[in-house]
Coordinates of C-alpha atoms in Angstrom, one line a residue:
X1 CA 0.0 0.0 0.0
X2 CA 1.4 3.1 -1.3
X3 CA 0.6 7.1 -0.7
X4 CA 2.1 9.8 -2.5
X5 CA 1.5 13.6 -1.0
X6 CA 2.1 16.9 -4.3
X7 CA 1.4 20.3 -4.5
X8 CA 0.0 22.1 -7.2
X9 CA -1.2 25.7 -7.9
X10 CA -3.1 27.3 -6.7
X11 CA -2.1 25.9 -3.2
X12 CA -3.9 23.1 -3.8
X13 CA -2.4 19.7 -1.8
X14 CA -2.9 15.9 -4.0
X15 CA -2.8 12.6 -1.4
X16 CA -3.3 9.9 -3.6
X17 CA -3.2 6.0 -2.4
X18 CA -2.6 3.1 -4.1
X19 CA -4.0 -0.1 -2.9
X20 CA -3.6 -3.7 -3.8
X21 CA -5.4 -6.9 -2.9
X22 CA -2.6 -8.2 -0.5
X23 CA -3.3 -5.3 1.4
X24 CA -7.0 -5.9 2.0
X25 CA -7.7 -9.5 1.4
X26 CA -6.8 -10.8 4.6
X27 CA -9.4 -8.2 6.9
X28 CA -11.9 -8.6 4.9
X29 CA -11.8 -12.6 4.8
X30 CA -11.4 -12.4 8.5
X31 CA -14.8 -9.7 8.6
X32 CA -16.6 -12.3 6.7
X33 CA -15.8 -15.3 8.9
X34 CA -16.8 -13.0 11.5
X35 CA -20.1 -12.7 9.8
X36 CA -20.5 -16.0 9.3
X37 CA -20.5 -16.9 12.9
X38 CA -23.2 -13.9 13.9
X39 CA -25.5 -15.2 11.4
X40 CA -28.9 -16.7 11.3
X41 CA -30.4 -18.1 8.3
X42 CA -33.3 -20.2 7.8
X43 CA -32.7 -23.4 7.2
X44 CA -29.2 -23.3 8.9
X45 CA -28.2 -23.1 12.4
X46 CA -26.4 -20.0 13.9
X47 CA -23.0 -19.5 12.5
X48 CA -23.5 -22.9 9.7
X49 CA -24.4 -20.4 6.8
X50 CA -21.8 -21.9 3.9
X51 CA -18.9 -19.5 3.6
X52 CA -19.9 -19.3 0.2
X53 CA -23.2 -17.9 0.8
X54 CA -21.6 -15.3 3.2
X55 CA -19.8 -14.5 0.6
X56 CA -21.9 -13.6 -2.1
X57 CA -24.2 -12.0 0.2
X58 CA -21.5 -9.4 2.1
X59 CA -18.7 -9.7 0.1
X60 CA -18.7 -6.5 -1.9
X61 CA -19.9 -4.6 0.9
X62 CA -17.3 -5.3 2.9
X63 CA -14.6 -5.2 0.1
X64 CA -15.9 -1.7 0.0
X65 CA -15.8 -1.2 3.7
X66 CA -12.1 -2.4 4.1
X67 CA -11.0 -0.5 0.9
X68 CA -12.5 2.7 2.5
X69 CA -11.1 2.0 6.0
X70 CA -7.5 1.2 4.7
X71 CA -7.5 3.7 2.7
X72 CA -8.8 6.9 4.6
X73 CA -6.0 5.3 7.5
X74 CA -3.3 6.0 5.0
X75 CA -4.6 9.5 3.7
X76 CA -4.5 11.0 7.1
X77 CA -0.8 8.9 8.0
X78 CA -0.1 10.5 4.6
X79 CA -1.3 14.3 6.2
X80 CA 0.3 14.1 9.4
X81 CA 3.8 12.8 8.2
X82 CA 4.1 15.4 5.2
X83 CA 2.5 18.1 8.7
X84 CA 0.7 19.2 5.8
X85 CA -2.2 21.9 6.9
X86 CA -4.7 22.1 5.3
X87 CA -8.8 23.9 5.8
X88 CA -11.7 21.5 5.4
X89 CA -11.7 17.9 4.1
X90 CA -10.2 16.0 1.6
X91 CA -12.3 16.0 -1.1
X92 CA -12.1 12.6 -3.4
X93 CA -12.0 12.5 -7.2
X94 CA -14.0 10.9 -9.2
X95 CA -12.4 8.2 -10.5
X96 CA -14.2 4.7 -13.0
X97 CA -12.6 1.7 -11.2
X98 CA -14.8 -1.2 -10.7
X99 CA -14.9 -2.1 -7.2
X100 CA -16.4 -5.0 -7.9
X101 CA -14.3 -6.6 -10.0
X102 CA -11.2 -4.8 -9.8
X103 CA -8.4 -5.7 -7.1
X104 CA -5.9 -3.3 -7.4
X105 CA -7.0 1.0 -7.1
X106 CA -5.7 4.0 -6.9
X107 CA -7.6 7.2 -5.3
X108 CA -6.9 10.9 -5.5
X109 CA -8.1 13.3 -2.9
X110 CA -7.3 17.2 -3.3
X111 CA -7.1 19.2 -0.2
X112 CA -7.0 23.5 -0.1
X113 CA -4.1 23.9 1.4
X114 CA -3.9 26.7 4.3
X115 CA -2.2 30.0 2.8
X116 CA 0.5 31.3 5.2
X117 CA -0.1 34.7 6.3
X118 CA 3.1 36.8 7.6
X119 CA 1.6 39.6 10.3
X120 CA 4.4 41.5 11.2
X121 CA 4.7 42.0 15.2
X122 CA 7.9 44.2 15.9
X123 CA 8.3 47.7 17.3
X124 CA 7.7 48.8 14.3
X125 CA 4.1 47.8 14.4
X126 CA 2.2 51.0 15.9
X127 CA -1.0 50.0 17.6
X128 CA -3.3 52.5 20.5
X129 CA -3.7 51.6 23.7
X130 CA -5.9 53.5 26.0
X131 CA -6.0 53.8 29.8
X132 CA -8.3 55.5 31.7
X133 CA -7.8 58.4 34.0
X134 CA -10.3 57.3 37.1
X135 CA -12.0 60.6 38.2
X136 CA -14.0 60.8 41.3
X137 CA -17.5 60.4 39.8
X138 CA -15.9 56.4 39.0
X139 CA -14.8 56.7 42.8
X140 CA -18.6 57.9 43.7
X141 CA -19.7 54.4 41.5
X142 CA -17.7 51.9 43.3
X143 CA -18.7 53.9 46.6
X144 CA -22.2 53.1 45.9
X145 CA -21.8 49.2 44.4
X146 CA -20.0 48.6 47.9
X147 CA -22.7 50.3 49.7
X148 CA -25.2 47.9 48.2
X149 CA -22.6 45.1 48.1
X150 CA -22.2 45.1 52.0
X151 CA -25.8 46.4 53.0
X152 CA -27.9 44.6 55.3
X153 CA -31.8 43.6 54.9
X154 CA -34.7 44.8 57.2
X155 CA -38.2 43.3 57.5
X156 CA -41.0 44.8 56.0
X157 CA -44.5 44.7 55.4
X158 CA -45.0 45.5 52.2
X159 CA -42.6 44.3 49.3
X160 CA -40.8 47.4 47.4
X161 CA -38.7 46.8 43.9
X162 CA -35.6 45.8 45.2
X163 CA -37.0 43.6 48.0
X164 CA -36.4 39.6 48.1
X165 CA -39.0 37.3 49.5
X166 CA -39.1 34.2 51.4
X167 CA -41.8 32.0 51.7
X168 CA -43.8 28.6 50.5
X169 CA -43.8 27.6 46.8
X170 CA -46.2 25.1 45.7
X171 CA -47.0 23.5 42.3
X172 CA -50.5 24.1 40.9
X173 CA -52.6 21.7 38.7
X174 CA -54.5 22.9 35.1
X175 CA -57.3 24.1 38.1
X176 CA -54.9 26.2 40.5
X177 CA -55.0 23.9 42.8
X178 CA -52.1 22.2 44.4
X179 CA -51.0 19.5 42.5
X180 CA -50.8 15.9 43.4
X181 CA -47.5 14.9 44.3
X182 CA -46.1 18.3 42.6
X183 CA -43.5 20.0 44.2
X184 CA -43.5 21.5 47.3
X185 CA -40.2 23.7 48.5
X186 CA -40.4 25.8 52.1
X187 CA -38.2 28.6 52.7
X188 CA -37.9 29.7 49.1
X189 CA -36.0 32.7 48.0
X190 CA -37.5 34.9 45.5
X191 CA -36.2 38.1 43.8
X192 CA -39.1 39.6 41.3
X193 CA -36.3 42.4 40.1
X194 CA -34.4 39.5 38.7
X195 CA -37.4 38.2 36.6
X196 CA -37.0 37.9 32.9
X197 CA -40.4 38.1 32.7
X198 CA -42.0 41.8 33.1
X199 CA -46.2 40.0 33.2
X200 CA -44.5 37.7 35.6
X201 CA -42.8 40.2 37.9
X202 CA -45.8 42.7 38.0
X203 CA -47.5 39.9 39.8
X204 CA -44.9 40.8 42.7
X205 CA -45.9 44.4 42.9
X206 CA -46.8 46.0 46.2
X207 CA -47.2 42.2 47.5
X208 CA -47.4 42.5 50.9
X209 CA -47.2 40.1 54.0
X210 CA -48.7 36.4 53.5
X211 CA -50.2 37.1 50.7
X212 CA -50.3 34.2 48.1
X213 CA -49.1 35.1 44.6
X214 CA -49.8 32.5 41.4
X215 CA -47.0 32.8 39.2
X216 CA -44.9 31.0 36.5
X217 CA -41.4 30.4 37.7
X218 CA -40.0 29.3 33.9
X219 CA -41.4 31.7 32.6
X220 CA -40.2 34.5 35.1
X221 CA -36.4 32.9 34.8
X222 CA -36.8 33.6 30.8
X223 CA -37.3 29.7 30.1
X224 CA -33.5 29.2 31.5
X225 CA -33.3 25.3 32.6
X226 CA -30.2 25.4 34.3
X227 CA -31.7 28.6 36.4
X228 CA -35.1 27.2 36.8
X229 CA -34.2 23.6 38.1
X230 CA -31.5 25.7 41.0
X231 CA -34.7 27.1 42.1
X232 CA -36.9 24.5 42.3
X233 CA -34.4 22.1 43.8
X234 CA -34.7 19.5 40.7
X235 CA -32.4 18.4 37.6
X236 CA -32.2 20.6 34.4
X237 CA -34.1 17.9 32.2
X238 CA -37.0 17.5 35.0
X239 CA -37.5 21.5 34.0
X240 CA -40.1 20.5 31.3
X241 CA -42.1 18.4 33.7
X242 CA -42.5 21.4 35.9
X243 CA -42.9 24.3 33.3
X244 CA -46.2 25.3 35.0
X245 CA -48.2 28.0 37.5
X246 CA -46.9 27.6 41.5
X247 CA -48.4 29.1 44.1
X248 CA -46.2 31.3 46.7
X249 CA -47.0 32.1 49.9
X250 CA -45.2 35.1 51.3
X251 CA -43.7 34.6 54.7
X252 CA -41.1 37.6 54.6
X253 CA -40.0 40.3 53.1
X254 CA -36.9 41.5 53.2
X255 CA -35.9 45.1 52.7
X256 CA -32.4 45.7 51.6
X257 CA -30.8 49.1 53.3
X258 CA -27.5 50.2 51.6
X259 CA -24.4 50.0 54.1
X260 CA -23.2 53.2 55.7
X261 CA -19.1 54.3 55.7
X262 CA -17.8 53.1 58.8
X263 CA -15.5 50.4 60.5
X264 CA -17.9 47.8 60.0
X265 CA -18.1 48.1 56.1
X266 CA -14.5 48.9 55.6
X267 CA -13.6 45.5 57.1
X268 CA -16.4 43.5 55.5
X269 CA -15.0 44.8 52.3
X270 CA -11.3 44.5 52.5
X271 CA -10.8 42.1 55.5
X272 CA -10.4 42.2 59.4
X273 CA -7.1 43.0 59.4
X274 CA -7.4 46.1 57.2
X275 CA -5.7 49.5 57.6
X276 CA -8.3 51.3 56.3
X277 CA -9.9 53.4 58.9
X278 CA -11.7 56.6 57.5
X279 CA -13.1 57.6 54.5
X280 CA -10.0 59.3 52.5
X281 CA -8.2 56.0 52.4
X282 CA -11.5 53.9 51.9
X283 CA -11.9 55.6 48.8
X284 CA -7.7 55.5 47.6
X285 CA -8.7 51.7 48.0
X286 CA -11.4 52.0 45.8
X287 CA -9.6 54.6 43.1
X288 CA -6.7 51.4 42.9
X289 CA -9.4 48.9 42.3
X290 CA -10.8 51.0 39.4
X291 CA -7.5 51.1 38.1
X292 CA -7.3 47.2 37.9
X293 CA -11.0 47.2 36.4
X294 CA -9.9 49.7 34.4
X295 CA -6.8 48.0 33.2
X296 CA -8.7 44.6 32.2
X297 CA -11.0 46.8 30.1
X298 CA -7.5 48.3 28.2
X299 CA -6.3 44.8 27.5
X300 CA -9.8 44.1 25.9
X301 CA -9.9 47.2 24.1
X302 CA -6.4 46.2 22.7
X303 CA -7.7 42.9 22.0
X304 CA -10.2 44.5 19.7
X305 CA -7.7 46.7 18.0
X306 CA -5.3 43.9 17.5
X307 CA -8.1 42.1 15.4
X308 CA -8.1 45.0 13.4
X309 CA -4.8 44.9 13.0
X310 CA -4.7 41.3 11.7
X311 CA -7.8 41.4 9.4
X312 CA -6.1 45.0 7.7
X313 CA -2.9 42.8 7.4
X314 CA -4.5 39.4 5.5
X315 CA -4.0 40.5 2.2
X316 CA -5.2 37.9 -0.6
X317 CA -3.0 35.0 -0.2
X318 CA -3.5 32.3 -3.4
X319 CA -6.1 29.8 -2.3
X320 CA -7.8 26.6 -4.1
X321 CA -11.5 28.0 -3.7
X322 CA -12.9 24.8 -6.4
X323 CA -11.1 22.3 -3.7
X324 CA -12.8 24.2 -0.5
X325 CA -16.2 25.3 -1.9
X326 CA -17.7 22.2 -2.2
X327 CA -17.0 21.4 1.3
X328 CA -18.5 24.8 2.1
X329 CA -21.9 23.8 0.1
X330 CA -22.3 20.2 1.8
X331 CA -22.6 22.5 5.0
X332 CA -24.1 24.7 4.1
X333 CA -26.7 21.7 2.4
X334 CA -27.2 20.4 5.6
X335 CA -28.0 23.2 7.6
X336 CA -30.9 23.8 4.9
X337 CA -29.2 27.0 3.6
X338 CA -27.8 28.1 0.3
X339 CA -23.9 29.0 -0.5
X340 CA -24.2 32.4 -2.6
X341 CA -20.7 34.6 -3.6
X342 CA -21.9 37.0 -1.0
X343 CA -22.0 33.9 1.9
X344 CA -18.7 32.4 0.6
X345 CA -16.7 35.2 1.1
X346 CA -17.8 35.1 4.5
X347 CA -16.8 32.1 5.6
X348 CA -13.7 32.7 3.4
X349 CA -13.2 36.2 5.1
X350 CA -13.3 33.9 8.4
X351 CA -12.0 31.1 8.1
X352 CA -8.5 33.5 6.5
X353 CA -8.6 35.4 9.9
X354 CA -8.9 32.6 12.4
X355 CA -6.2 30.7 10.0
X356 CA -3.9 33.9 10.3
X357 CA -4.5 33.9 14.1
X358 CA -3.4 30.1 15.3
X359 CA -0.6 30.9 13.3
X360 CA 0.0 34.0 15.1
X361 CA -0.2 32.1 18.2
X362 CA 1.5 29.4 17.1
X363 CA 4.8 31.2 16.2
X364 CA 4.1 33.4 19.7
X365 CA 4.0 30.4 21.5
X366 CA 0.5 31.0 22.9
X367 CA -0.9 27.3 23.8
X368 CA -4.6 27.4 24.4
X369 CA -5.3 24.1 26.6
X370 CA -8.5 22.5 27.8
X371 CA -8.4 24.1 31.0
X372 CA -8.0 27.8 29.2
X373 CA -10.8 27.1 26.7
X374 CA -13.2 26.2 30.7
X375 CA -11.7 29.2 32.2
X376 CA -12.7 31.4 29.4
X377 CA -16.0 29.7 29.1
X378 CA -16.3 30.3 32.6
X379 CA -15.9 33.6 32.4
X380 CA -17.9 33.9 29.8
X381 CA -20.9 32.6 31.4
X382 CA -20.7 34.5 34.6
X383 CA -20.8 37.8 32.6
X384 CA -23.7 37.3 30.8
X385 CA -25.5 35.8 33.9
X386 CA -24.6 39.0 35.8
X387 CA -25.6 40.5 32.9
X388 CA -29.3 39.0 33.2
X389 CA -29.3 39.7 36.7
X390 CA -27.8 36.9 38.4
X391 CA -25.2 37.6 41.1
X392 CA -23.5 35.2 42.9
X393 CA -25.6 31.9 41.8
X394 CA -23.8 28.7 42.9
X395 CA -20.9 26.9 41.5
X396 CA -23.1 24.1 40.7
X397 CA -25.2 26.3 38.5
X398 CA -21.9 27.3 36.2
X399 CA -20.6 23.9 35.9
X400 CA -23.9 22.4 34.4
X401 CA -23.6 25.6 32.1
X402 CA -20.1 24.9 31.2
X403 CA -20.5 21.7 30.6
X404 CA -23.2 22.1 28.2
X405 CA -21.9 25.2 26.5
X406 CA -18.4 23.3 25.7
X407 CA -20.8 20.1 24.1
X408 CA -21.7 22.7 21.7
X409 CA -19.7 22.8 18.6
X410 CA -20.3 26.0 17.7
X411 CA -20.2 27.7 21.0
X412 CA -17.0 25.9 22.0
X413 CA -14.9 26.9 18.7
X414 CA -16.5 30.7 19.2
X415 CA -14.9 30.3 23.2
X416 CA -11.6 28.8 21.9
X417 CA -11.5 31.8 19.5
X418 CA -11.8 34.4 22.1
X419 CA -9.5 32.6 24.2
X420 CA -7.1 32.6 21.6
X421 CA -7.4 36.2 20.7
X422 CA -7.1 37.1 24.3
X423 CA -3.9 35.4 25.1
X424 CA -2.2 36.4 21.3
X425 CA -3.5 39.9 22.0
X426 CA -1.4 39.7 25.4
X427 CA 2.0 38.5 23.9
X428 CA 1.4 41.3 21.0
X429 CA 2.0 43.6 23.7
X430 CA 5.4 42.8 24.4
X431 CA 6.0 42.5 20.8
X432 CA 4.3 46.3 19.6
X433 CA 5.0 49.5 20.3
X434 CA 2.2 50.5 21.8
X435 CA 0.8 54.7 21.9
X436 CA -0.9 54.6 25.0
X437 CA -3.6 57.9 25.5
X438 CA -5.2 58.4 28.6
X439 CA -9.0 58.7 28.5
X440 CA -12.1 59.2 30.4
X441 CA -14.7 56.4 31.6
X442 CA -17.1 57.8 29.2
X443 CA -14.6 58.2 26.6
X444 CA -13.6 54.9 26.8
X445 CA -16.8 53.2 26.8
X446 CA -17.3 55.1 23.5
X447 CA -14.2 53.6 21.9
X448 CA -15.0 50.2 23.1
X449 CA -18.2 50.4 21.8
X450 CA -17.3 52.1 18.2
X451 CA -19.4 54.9 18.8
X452 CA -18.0 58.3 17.3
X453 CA -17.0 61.2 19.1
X454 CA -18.5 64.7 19.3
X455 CA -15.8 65.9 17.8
X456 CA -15.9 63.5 15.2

């Protein structure tokens, strides 16, 4: 068995493999014996089926299977020992041999070879970096999220909107009544601000005392599983079986009052053993943790620039877009959509940049592992749950959403490609020369966000 690997123009990569009968004869006799001894046949008893029968039956199919088996083995030994790179799959040509009656083949697969892309990163590369100036209204903001962070909750009669309630939940039946061996959870902790839901959180409003609200729990969480099932104390996939009205019974209500500067909220904030004893240094503390906020959101900021950067820098590089397309269109067949000029240049546009980036990395050094592409999923997650609402839900909660984020295809290669980005980005740094401005909050949030200046 024999495997050749040639280029051609443009950038296009030719595996082809040679097979003979000595090569598969022997697995697929062996298959067929197998066979033989699995099957049943009337008329014969298990495993008695005359060889020859077997034969005649299976024997082109598994020809076929071996041939394909063997073969595909050898294209991909072929791939990795040439360390050829290459985007999509191997297409196969078509070719007239007779499986059937032919013994010895040849097959010829062409592969679109990746184009290498040369980014230059040296100190001759120029690219902004912006850090902001933090100004006592950011102080004044941190001020108040600690305030709120470290605040304590009251008792109160009546519920107002940032209030959290305690009380009975109980599932309800088509008829509002409690349900027959529904669920039942005491001591539950509700917050209506968080709801999804707007018709499901007005239900909440002015709700005083032991009072007994009917609501829908999935659909206040916005139809979230993972959040829904934490609530009601069951399994994500037991959701669906519990998507209905409850019933909850209010036995508390409490009101959250914002902390006041003092001793007791410096040390809940910064530790026991903090030196921090009056409000000038309270808020120096909280100017220097701006500054690291502040910092993460100039590394991002870079991140976006550097992206820039590379997708400026791509060029046209020669590509084999008759070996690639069709892999495109099979795709793009199976997800019931249609491959126009317009949609190819797309994915070509993306697939050039996210080509241009490993290689980036992969000449930096950067190694994205397993653990970063959790960690960045992680982190990932926990933003947009804050984003929704939801602060400090349990580590349980995030590894079920991890889990099931990173068992997603798509969402995992979009997490790997941030994680990559981020950590490239990083090293570019170092490699740059970087014109660092200083800029307001405000003015940063602008630039992050590719909104144009007044003066612009």
């Amino acid at each position: 068995m024999n495997s050749t690997f040639t280029t051609e123009a443009p950038r296009r990569g030719v595996v082809t493999v040679s097979i003979e009968a000595a090569d598969y004869e022997k697995a697929v006799k062996d298959q067929l014996r197998n066979i033989r001894q699995r099957m049943d046949m009337p008329g014969f008893r298990k495993g008695m089926v005359p060889q020859g029968i077997v034969n005649k039956k299976y024997g082109l199919s598994v020809k076929i299977e071996e041939i394909n088996k063997m073969v595909g083995d050898k294209l991909f030994e072929t791939l990795r020992e040439n360390k050829v790179e290459y985007l999509g799959q191997p297409m196969i040509q078509p070719n007239e041999q007779d499986l059937e009656k032919g013994s010895d083949f040849s097959f010829s697969f062409h592969l679109a070879l990746t184009p290498d892309f040369n980014i230059p990163l040296s100190q001759n590369v120029k690219l902004p970096f912006y850090t902001v100036k933090v100004e006592e209204k950011d102080i004044d903001e941190a001020d108040k999220y600690m305030r709120r962070a470290y605040g304590s909750m009251q008792q109160a009669e009546v519920m107002g909107e940032e209030d959290s309630l305690y009380g009975l939940l109980v599932e309800l039946d088509e008829n509002g009544q409690p349900k027959e061996n529904g669920l039942r959870k005491e001591n539950c902790l509700l917050l209506p601000k968080s709801f999804k839901s707007e018709d499901e959180k007005a239900k909440f409003t002015g709700t005083s005392l032991h009072s007994v609200i009917r609501f829908n729990p999935y659909k206040a969480d916005g139809e979230t599983d993972a959040i829904t099932a934490n609530l009601l104390g069951i399994k994500p996939e037991e959701v669906a079986d519990h998507s209905g009205d409850f019933n909850f019974e209010v036995e508390k209500i409490n009101h959250f009052v914002e902390a006041t500067l003092g001793e007791e909220l410096y040390k809940k904030a910064f530790g026991e053993e903090t030196e921090i004893k009056d409000e000038a240094a309270y808020r120096a503390e909280l100017a220097k943790r701006r500054e690291v906020e502040y910092a993460a959101g100039s590394n991002n900021l870079f991140a976006n620039k550097f992206i820039e950067y590379v997708k400026a820098n791509l060029g046209t590089p020669e590509f084999d877009r008759e070996t690639f397309r069709p892999f495109v269109a099979d795709i793009q067949k199976k997800n019931n959509e249609e491959l126009t000029e317009e949609s190819f240049q797309a994915i070509i546009d993306y697939v050039f940049f996210t080509t241009a980036l490993r290689q980036i990395a992969k000449a930096q050094g950067v190694e994205v592992t397993e653990e970063v592409i959790r960690q960045e999923a992680l982190g990932e997650l926990r933003q947009q749950m804050a984003a929704y609402g939801y602060q400090g839900l349990p580590d349980s909660i995030f590894e079920t959403l991890v889990k099931s984020h990173l068992e997603d295809e798509n969402k995992r290669a979009e997490t790997e490609l941030n994680a990559t980005v981020r950590l490239v980005a990083l090293d570019a740094q170092n490699k740059v020369t970087l014109e660092k401005q200083e800029v307001t909050s405000e003015e940063f949030d602008k630039l992050f966000n590719n909104i144009p200046s007044e003066e612009a």
